[in-house]
Tab-separated table of C-alpha atoms in Angstrom:
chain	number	residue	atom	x	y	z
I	177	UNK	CA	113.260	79.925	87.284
I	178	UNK	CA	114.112	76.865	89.466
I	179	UNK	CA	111.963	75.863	92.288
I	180	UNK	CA	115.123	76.946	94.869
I	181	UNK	CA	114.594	80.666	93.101
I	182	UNK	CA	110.786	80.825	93.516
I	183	UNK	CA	111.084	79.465	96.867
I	184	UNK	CA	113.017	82.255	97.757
I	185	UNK	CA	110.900	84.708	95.762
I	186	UNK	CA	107.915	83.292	97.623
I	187	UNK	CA	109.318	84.918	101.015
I	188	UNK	CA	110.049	88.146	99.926
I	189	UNK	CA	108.044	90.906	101.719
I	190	UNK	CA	106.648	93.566	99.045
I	191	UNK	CA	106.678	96.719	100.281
I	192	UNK	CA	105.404	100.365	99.080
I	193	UNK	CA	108.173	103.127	100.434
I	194	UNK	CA	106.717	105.951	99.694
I	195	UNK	CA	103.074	106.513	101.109
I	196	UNK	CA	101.466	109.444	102.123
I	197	UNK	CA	98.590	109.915	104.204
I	198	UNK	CA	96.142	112.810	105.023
I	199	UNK	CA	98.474	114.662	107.176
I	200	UNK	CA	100.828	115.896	103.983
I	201	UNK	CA	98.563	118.198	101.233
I	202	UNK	CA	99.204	115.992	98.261
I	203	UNK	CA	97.441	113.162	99.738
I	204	UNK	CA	93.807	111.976	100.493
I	205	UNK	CA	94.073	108.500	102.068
I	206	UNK	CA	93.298	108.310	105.906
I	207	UNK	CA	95.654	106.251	108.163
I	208	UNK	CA	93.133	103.922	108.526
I	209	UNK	CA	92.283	103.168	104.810
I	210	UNK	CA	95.793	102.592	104.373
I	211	UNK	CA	96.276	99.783	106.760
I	212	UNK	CA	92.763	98.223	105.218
I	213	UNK	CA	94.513	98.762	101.826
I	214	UNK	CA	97.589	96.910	102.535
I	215	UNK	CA	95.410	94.084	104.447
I	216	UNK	CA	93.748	93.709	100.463
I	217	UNK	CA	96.484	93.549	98.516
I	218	UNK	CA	97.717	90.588	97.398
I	219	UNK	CA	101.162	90.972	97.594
I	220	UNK	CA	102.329	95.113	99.464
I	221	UNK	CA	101.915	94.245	102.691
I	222	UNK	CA	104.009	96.865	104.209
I	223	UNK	CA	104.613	100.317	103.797
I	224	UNK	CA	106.441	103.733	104.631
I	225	UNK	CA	104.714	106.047	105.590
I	226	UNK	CA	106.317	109.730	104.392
I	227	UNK	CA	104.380	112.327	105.055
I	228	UNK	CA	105.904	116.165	104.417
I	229	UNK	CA	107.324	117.630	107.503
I	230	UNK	CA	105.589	115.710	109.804
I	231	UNK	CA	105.268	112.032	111.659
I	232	UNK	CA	101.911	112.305	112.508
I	233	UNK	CA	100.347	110.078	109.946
I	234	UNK	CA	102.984	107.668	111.256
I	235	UNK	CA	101.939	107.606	114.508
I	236	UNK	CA	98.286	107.470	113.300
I	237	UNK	CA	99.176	104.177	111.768
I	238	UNK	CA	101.222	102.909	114.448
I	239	UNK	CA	98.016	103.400	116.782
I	240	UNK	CA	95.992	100.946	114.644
């Protein structure tokens, strides 16, 4: 890879588009120790949240 190529790699945003919080069933992770777990990780450092049927783990996020 040329340095032109990883420059432009470098400045990509990783992102995880499928997250789930504690407001669907299937899922055990609290707003808040989602935001704390994309502040960790090296390179996600956004994400979708997609709760079933409802926005409020969305807006739960978007409060923090």
């Amino acid at each position: 890879m040329d340095s032109a190529a990883k420059n432009e790699r470098a400045n990509l945003i990783h992102a995880d588009l499928h997250v789930h919080t504690t407001f669907s069933s299937d899922s055990t992770i609290q707003p808040k120790q989602l935001i704390e777990q994309l502040n960790a990780h090296t390179h996600v450092k956004a994400a979708a949240v997609t709760d079933h049927d409802t926005v409020r783990g969305l807006e739960a996020v978007c409060k923090l």
